[in-house]
């Protein structure tokens, strides 16, 4: 089945450590996105990538980094510079930014800083 | 920048009651509109979408939404809710005129009492 796989489902990190969240898709989609979900704030865009080897900052990129070396993979690193990293992280993809289509989402990763 | 507002943070209804969840976006132009639902412990799922044409769109599970361009609104409706509709509902806009990606509202939590 085609879809988006995020791993792990739950992640615990000590303060001061970097951590990388995985996002893989087998939908052959060009565009991929990372969102952060906090209660009462909806989904806020962290980074997005329209094509391999290219990515753009979203609304809340500070303290995060990404790479897009392969079409199917868009890992997100939460760095120690992120002041409040505990949140639910969602990865999404679309066939392309300028096409009439919905976004497809993974199951999410819940990150907790301990 | 485009922004999305949802009128209610938490709505509580009894089964068989009618539902209307409000959604407004800030800028007009060429927009695609979406409602997503997140059931407890599950990933985001698309309820319905509007790209063009008939402003009244029907989605899954008996939901419908009406796009009113003059009011920048895309309200979600269901004539009779069920306990299984308990979930969080997110309105989203994809605004091509501003070259932005999916912008989500803060979400509305719906609790349906049996």
PDB file of C-alpha atoms in Angstrom:
ATOM      1  CA  UNK A   1       0.000   0.000   0.000  1.00  0.00           C
ATOM      2  CA  UNK A   2       1.205   3.506  -0.806  1.00  0.00           C
ATOM      3  CA  UNK A   3       1.581   5.927   1.998  1.00  0.00           C
ATOM      4  CA  UNK A   4       3.751   7.941   4.327  1.00  0.00           C
ATOM      5  CA  UNK A   5       5.673   6.288   7.123  1.00  0.00           C
ATOM      6  CA  UNK A   6       6.954   8.228  10.083  1.00  0.00           C
ATOM      7  CA  UNK A   7       9.225   6.707  12.660  1.00  0.00           C
ATOM      8  CA  UNK A   8       9.459   6.342  15.512  1.00  0.00           C
ATOM      9  CA  UNK A   9       5.931   6.843  16.827  1.00  0.00           C
ATOM     10  CA  UNK A  10       7.215   8.022  20.209  1.00  0.00           C
ATOM     11  CA  UNK A  11      10.587   9.592  20.879  1.00  0.00           C
ATOM     12  CA  UNK A  12      12.191  10.809  24.056  1.00  0.00           C
ATOM     13  CA  UNK A  13      15.133  13.154  24.079  1.00  0.00           C
ATOM     14  CA  UNK A  14      17.291  14.627  26.770  1.00  0.00           C
ATOM     15  CA  UNK A  15      17.722  18.360  26.788  1.00  0.00           C
ATOM     16  CA  UNK A  16      20.684  19.485  24.709  1.00  0.00           C
ATOM     17  CA  UNK A  17      20.548  16.555  22.299  1.00  0.00           C
ATOM     18  CA  UNK A  18      19.728  16.629  18.622  1.00  0.00           C
ATOM     19  CA  UNK A  19      17.217  14.092  17.357  1.00  0.00           C
ATOM     20  CA  UNK A  20      16.138  13.101  13.841  1.00  0.00           C
ATOM     21  CA  UNK A  21      12.612  12.158  12.854  1.00  0.00           C
ATOM     22  CA  UNK A  22      12.169   9.961   9.829  1.00  0.00           C
ATOM     23  CA  UNK A  23       9.615  10.445   7.040  1.00  0.00           C
ATOM     24  CA  UNK A  24       9.439   8.135   4.030  1.00  0.00           C
ATOM     25  CA  UNK A  25       6.835   8.096   1.261  1.00  0.00           C
ATOM     26  CA  UNK A  26       6.232   5.643  -1.574  1.00  0.00           C
ATOM     27  CA  UNK A  27       3.617   7.744  -3.337  1.00  0.00           C
ATOM     28  CA  UNK A  28       6.122   9.159  -5.831  1.00  0.00           C
ATOM     29  CA  UNK A  29       5.224  12.642  -4.627  1.00  0.00           C
ATOM     30  CA  UNK A  30       7.479  15.588  -5.403  1.00  0.00           C
ATOM     31  CA  UNK A  31       6.562  17.819  -2.474  1.00  0.00           C
ATOM     32  CA  UNK A  32       7.005  16.995   1.205  1.00  0.00           C
ATOM     33  CA  UNK A  33       6.245  18.957   4.338  1.00  0.00           C
ATOM     34  CA  UNK A  34       6.889  18.954   8.076  1.00  0.00           C
ATOM     35  CA  UNK A  35       4.311  20.341  10.486  1.00  0.00           C
ATOM     36  CA  UNK A  36       4.291  20.739  14.223  1.00  0.00           C
ATOM     37  CA  UNK A  37       0.994  20.239  16.067  1.00  0.00           C
ATOM     38  CA  UNK A  38       0.405  21.793  19.475  1.00  0.00           C
ATOM     39  CA  UNK A  39      -2.925  21.845  21.336  1.00  0.00           C
ATOM     40  CA  UNK A  40      -5.056  24.805  20.289  1.00  0.00           C
ATOM     41  CA  UNK A  41      -2.613  25.954  17.606  1.00  0.00           C
ATOM     42  CA  UNK A  42      -3.387  23.633  14.741  1.00  0.00           C
ATOM     43  CA  UNK A  43      -0.588  22.614  12.416  1.00  0.00           C
ATOM     44  CA  UNK A  44       2.294  24.993  11.826  1.00  0.00           C
ATOM     45  CA  UNK A  45       4.661  24.564   8.894  1.00  0.00           C
ATOM     46  CA  UNK A  46       8.302  23.946   9.783  1.00  0.00           C
ATOM     47  CA  UNK A  47       9.932  23.168   6.424  1.00  0.00           C
ATOM     48  CA  UNK A  48       8.842  22.065   3.000  1.00  0.00           C
ATOM     49  CA  UNK A  49      10.511  20.690  -0.083  1.00  0.00           C
ATOM     50  CA  UNK A  50       9.142  20.881  -3.598  1.00  0.00           C
ATOM     51  CA  UNK A  51      11.848  18.799  -5.220  1.00  0.00           C
ATOM     52  CA  UNK A  52      14.931  16.768  -4.383  1.00  0.00           C
ATOM     53  CA  UNK A  53      17.902  18.783  -3.074  1.00  0.00           C
ATOM     54  CA  UNK A  54      15.733  21.832  -2.431  1.00  0.00           C
ATOM     55  CA  UNK A  55      13.824  22.928   0.661  1.00  0.00           C
ATOM     56  CA  UNK A  56      12.363  26.101   2.117  1.00  0.00           C
ATOM     57  CA  UNK A  57      11.733  27.393   5.622  1.00  0.00           C
ATOM     58  CA  UNK A  58       8.184  27.504   6.858  1.00  0.00           C
ATOM     59  CA  UNK A  59       6.714  29.647   9.590  1.00  0.00           C
ATOM     60  CA  UNK A  60       8.593  28.114  12.528  1.00  0.00           C
ATOM     61  CA  UNK A  61      11.898  26.822  11.126  1.00  0.00           C
ATOM     62  CA  UNK A  62      14.151  28.070  13.926  1.00  0.00           C
ATOM     63  CA  UNK A  63      15.798  25.192  15.768  1.00  0.00           C
ATOM     64  CA  UNK A  64      15.037  22.678  13.024  1.00  0.00           C
ATOM     65  CA  UNK A  65      16.911  21.395   9.983  1.00  0.00           C
ATOM     66  CA  UNK A  66      15.997  19.111   7.073  1.00  0.00           C
ATOM     67  CA  UNK A  67      17.524  17.411   4.070  1.00  0.00           C
ATOM     68  CA  UNK A  68      16.038  16.084   0.840  1.00  0.00           C
ATOM     69  CA  UNK A  69      18.648  13.850  -0.768  1.00  0.00           C
ATOM     70  CA  UNK A  70      16.102  11.367  -2.094  1.00  0.00           C
ATOM     71  CA  UNK A  71      12.593  11.899  -3.437  1.00  0.00           C
ATOM     72  CA  UNK A  72      11.059   9.481  -0.976  1.00  0.00           C
ATOM     73  CA  UNK A  73      12.767  10.737   2.175  1.00  0.00           C
ATOM     74  CA  UNK A  74      12.538  14.008   4.108  1.00  0.00           C
ATOM     75  CA  UNK A  75      14.094  13.662   7.597  1.00  0.00           C
ATOM     76  CA  UNK A  76      13.662  16.397  10.198  1.00  0.00           C
ATOM     77  CA  UNK A  77      16.315  17.134  12.818  1.00  0.00           C
ATOM     78  CA  UNK A  78      15.233  18.841  15.988  1.00  0.00           C
ATOM     79  CA  UNK A  79      18.323  20.585  17.280  1.00  0.00           C
ATOM     80  CA  UNK A  80      19.251  21.666  20.772  1.00  0.00           C
ATOM     81  CA  UNK A  81      18.512  25.249  19.642  1.00  0.00           C
ATOM     82  CA  UNK A  82      14.773  24.515  19.555  1.00  0.00           C
ATOM     83  CA  UNK A  83      13.494  26.043  22.788  1.00  0.00           C
ATOM     84  CA  UNK A  84      10.323  24.023  23.179  1.00  0.00           C
ATOM     85  CA  UNK A  85      10.623  20.836  21.142  1.00  0.00           C
ATOM     86  CA  UNK A  86       8.013  18.720  22.927  1.00  0.00           C
ATOM     87  CA  UNK A  87       5.220  18.361  20.366  1.00  0.00           C
ATOM     88  CA  UNK A  88       3.534  16.119  17.833  1.00  0.00           C
ATOM     89  CA  UNK A  89       5.281  16.201  14.445  1.00  0.00           C
ATOM     90  CA  UNK A  90       3.484  15.413  11.208  1.00  0.00           C
ATOM     91  CA  UNK A  91       4.974  14.755   7.806  1.00  0.00           C
ATOM     92  CA  UNK A  92       2.915  15.240   4.651  1.00  0.00           C
ATOM     93  CA  UNK A  93       3.332  14.996   0.906  1.00  0.00           C
ATOM     94  CA  UNK A  94       1.620  16.125  -2.281  1.00  0.00           C
ATOM     95  CA  UNK A  95       2.246  15.255  -5.928  1.00  0.00           C
ATOM     96  CA  UNK A  96       3.446  18.797  -6.539  1.00  0.00           C
ATOM     97  CA  UNK A  97       2.972  22.229  -5.073  1.00  0.00           C
ATOM     98  CA  UNK A  98       0.962  23.668  -7.940  1.00  0.00           C
ATOM     99  CA  UNK A  99      -1.477  20.823  -8.495  1.00  0.00           C
ATOM    100  CA  UNK A 100      -5.030  20.646  -7.212  1.00  0.00           C
ATOM    101  CA  UNK A 101      -4.643  17.953  -4.649  1.00  0.00           C
ATOM    102  CA  UNK A 102      -4.882  17.335  -0.958  1.00  0.00           C
ATOM    103  CA  UNK A 103      -2.003  16.688   1.378  1.00  0.00           C
ATOM    104  CA  UNK A 104      -1.437  13.126   2.567  1.00  0.00           C
ATOM    105  CA  UNK A 105      -0.240  12.695   6.133  1.00  0.00           C
ATOM    106  CA  UNK A 106       1.795  10.200   8.087  1.00  0.00           C
ATOM    107  CA  UNK A 107       0.842   8.883  11.517  1.00  0.00           C
ATOM    108  CA  UNK A 108       3.052  11.371  13.313  1.00  0.00           C
ATOM    109  CA  UNK A 109       5.870  11.259  15.844  1.00  0.00           C
ATOM    110  CA  UNK A 110       5.351  12.437  19.387  1.00  0.00           C
ATOM    111  CA  UNK A 111       8.572  13.928  20.717  1.00  0.00           C
ATOM    112  CA  UNK A 112       9.039  14.467  24.422  1.00  0.00           C
ATOM    113  CA  UNK A 113      12.040  16.192  25.962  1.00  0.00           C
ATOM    114  CA  UNK A 114      12.919  14.809  29.358  1.00  0.00           C
TER     115      UNK A 114
ATOM    116  CA  UNK B   1       0.306  36.017   4.852  1.00  0.00           C
ATOM    117  CA  UNK B   2      -2.699  33.783   4.592  1.00  0.00           C
ATOM    118  CA  UNK B   3      -4.262  32.762   7.894  1.00  0.00           C
ATOM    119  CA  UNK B   4      -7.169  30.531   8.833  1.00  0.00           C
ATOM    120  CA  UNK B   5      -9.501  30.958  11.777  1.00  0.00           C
ATOM    121  CA  UNK B   6     -11.963  28.497  13.199  1.00  0.00           C
ATOM    122  CA  UNK B   7     -14.813  29.870  15.231  1.00  0.00           C
ATOM    123  CA  UNK B   8     -14.967  27.359  18.042  1.00  0.00           C
ATOM    124  CA  UNK B   9     -12.252  25.724  20.085  1.00  0.00           C
ATOM    125  CA  UNK B  10     -14.495  23.005  21.560  1.00  0.00           C
ATOM    126  CA  UNK B  11     -18.029  22.035  20.571  1.00  0.00           C
ATOM    127  CA  UNK B  12     -20.152  19.632  22.599  1.00  0.00           C
ATOM    128  CA  UNK B  13     -23.267  18.108  21.038  1.00  0.00           C
ATOM    129  CA  UNK B  14     -25.670  15.308  21.734  1.00  0.00           C
ATOM    130  CA  UNK B  15     -26.142  12.561  19.191  1.00  0.00           C
ATOM    131  CA  UNK B  16     -28.520  13.489  16.350  1.00  0.00           C
ATOM    132  CA  UNK B  17     -27.872  17.200  16.785  1.00  0.00           C
ATOM    133  CA  UNK B  18     -26.883  19.239  13.750  1.00  0.00           C
ATOM    134  CA  UNK B  19     -23.334  20.477  13.371  1.00  0.00           C
ATOM    135  CA  UNK B  20     -21.827  23.549  11.814  1.00  0.00           C
ATOM    136  CA  UNK B  21     -18.163  24.400  12.262  1.00  0.00           C
ATOM    137  CA  UNK B  22     -16.997  27.769  11.028  1.00  0.00           C
ATOM    138  CA  UNK B  23     -13.858  28.431   9.005  1.00  0.00           C
ATOM    139  CA  UNK B  24     -12.631  31.724   7.567  1.00  0.00           C
ATOM    140  CA  UNK B  25      -9.463  32.570   5.706  1.00  0.00           C
ATOM    141  CA  UNK B  26      -7.872  35.968   5.417  1.00  0.00           C
ATOM    142  CA  UNK B  27      -7.094  36.578   1.727  1.00  0.00           C
ATOM    143  CA  UNK B  28      -9.131  35.936  -1.393  1.00  0.00           C
ATOM    144  CA  UNK B  29      -7.886  34.893  -4.787  1.00  0.00           C
ATOM    145  CA  UNK B  30      -7.196  31.399  -6.017  1.00  0.00           C
ATOM    146  CA  UNK B  31      -7.569  29.067  -3.092  1.00  0.00           C
ATOM    147  CA  UNK B  32      -8.136  25.405  -2.528  1.00  0.00           C
ATOM    148  CA  UNK B  33     -10.014  24.580   0.674  1.00  0.00           C
ATOM    149  CA  UNK B  34     -10.008  21.475   2.828  1.00  0.00           C
ATOM    150  CA  UNK B  35     -11.445  19.974   5.956  1.00  0.00           C
ATOM    151  CA  UNK B  36      -9.384  17.318   7.705  1.00  0.00           C
ATOM    152  CA  UNK B  37     -10.417  15.188  10.677  1.00  0.00           C
ATOM    153  CA  UNK B  38      -8.216  13.627  13.328  1.00  0.00           C
ATOM    154  CA  UNK B  39      -9.887  10.857  15.314  1.00  0.00           C
ATOM    155  CA  UNK B  40      -8.332  10.056  18.702  1.00  0.00           C
ATOM    156  CA  UNK B  41      -5.023   8.281  18.181  1.00  0.00           C
ATOM    157  CA  UNK B  42      -5.290   8.340  14.402  1.00  0.00           C
ATOM    158  CA  UNK B  43      -3.667  10.297  11.609  1.00  0.00           C
ATOM    159  CA  UNK B  44      -5.200  13.219   9.760  1.00  0.00           C
ATOM    160  CA  UNK B  45      -7.771  12.181   7.173  1.00  0.00           C
ATOM    161  CA  UNK B  46      -9.339  14.252   4.440  1.00  0.00           C
ATOM    162  CA  UNK B  47     -13.068  14.871   4.941  1.00  0.00           C
ATOM    163  CA  UNK B  48     -13.675  16.964   1.854  1.00  0.00           C
ATOM    164  CA  UNK B  49     -12.069  19.454  -0.488  1.00  0.00           C
ATOM    165  CA  UNK B  50     -12.983  22.327  -2.763  1.00  0.00           C
ATOM    166  CA  UNK B  51     -10.988  23.233  -5.855  1.00  0.00           C
ATOM    167  CA  UNK B  52     -13.552  24.840  -8.160  1.00  0.00           C
ATOM    168  CA  UNK B  53     -17.127  24.487  -9.435  1.00  0.00           C
ATOM    169  CA  UNK B  54     -20.140  23.841  -7.208  1.00  0.00           C
ATOM    170  CA  UNK B  55     -19.475  25.687  -3.937  1.00  0.00           C
ATOM    171  CA  UNK B  56     -21.383  23.050  -1.987  1.00  0.00           C
ATOM    172  CA  UNK B  57     -19.129  20.027  -1.645  1.00  0.00           C
ATOM    173  CA  UNK B  58     -19.937  16.686  -0.125  1.00  0.00           C
ATOM    174  CA  UNK B  59     -17.440  14.551   1.691  1.00  0.00           C
ATOM    175  CA  UNK B  60     -17.230  11.297   3.526  1.00  0.00           C
ATOM    176  CA  UNK B  61     -19.446  10.216   6.427  1.00  0.00           C
ATOM    177  CA  UNK B  62     -22.280  12.616   5.559  1.00  0.00           C
ATOM    178  CA  UNK B  63     -20.259  15.815   5.906  1.00  0.00           C
ATOM    179  CA  UNK B  64     -20.631  18.750   3.542  1.00  0.00           C
ATOM    180  CA  UNK B  65     -19.140  22.225   3.303  1.00  0.00           C
ATOM    181  CA  UNK B  66     -20.114  25.403   1.545  1.00  0.00           C
ATOM    182  CA  UNK B  67     -17.600  27.805   0.025  1.00  0.00           C
ATOM    183  CA  UNK B  68     -18.794  31.407   0.161  1.00  0.00           C
ATOM    184  CA  UNK B  69     -16.169  33.453  -1.655  1.00  0.00           C
ATOM    185  CA  UNK B  70     -17.574  36.834  -0.617  1.00  0.00           C
ATOM    186  CA  UNK B  71     -17.268  35.868   3.030  1.00  0.00           C
ATOM    187  CA  UNK B  72     -13.939  34.012   2.720  1.00  0.00           C
ATOM    188  CA  UNK B  73     -15.671  31.143   4.468  1.00  0.00           C
ATOM    189  CA  UNK B  74     -15.790  27.364   4.164  1.00  0.00           C
ATOM    190  CA  UNK B  75     -18.083  26.095   6.900  1.00  0.00           C
ATOM    191  CA  UNK B  76     -18.466  22.403   7.634  1.00  0.00           C
ATOM    192  CA  UNK B  77     -21.913  20.904   8.264  1.00  0.00           C
ATOM    193  CA  UNK B  78     -23.529  17.627   9.165  1.00  0.00           C
ATOM    194  CA  UNK B  79     -27.290  17.268   9.717  1.00  0.00           C
ATOM    195  CA  UNK B  80     -27.075  14.638  12.431  1.00  0.00           C
ATOM    196  CA  UNK B  81     -23.890  13.807  14.325  1.00  0.00           C
ATOM    197  CA  UNK B  82     -22.980  10.455  15.802  1.00  0.00           C
ATOM    198  CA  UNK B  83     -20.828   9.541  18.764  1.00  0.00           C
ATOM    199  CA  UNK B  84     -18.210   8.297  16.282  1.00  0.00           C
ATOM    200  CA  UNK B  85     -17.807  11.858  14.951  1.00  0.00           C
ATOM    201  CA  UNK B  86     -15.961  12.790  18.134  1.00  0.00           C
ATOM    202  CA  UNK B  87     -12.667  14.105  16.820  1.00  0.00           C
ATOM    203  CA  UNK B  88     -10.670  17.226  16.070  1.00  0.00           C
ATOM    204  CA  UNK B  89     -11.491  19.044  12.850  1.00  0.00           C
ATOM    205  CA  UNK B  90      -9.062  21.226  10.930  1.00  0.00           C
ATOM    206  CA  UNK B  91      -9.795  23.639   8.135  1.00  0.00           C
ATOM    207  CA  UNK B  92      -6.946  24.258   5.672  1.00  0.00           C
ATOM    208  CA  UNK B  93      -6.253  26.564   2.752  1.00  0.00           C
ATOM    209  CA  UNK B  94      -3.788  26.225  -0.092  1.00  0.00           C
ATOM    210  CA  UNK B  95      -3.294  29.704  -1.504  1.00  0.00           C
ATOM    211  CA  UNK B  96      -1.675  29.776  -4.932  1.00  0.00           C
ATOM    212  CA  UNK B  97      -1.686  33.554  -5.326  1.00  0.00           C
ATOM    213  CA  UNK B  98       0.697  33.915  -2.439  1.00  0.00           C
ATOM    214  CA  UNK B  99       2.664  30.803  -3.296  1.00  0.00           C
ATOM    215  CA  UNK B 100       2.006  29.360   0.105  1.00  0.00           C
ATOM    216  CA  UNK B 101       1.610  25.836   1.187  1.00  0.00           C
ATOM    217  CA  UNK B 102      -1.213  24.384   3.206  1.00  0.00           C
ATOM    218  CA  UNK B 103      -2.175  26.761   6.012  1.00  0.00           C
ATOM    219  CA  UNK B 104      -4.186  25.179   8.799  1.00  0.00           C
ATOM    220  CA  UNK B 105      -6.597  26.613  11.297  1.00  0.00           C
ATOM    221  CA  UNK B 106      -6.182  25.965  15.030  1.00  0.00           C
ATOM    222  CA  UNK B 107      -8.716  23.150  15.002  1.00  0.00           C
ATOM    223  CA  UNK B 108     -12.102  22.545  16.624  1.00  0.00           C
ATOM    224  CA  UNK B 109     -12.560  19.692  19.027  1.00  0.00           C
ATOM    225  CA  UNK B 110     -15.971  18.047  18.684  1.00  0.00           C
ATOM    226  CA  UNK B 111     -17.331  15.938  21.505  1.00  0.00           C
ATOM    227  CA  UNK B 112     -20.543  14.045  20.789  1.00  0.00           C
ATOM    228  CA  UNK B 113     -22.370  12.736  23.833  1.00  0.00           C
ATOM    229  CA  UNK B 114     -24.182   9.397  23.454  1.00  0.00           C
TER     230      UNK B 114
END
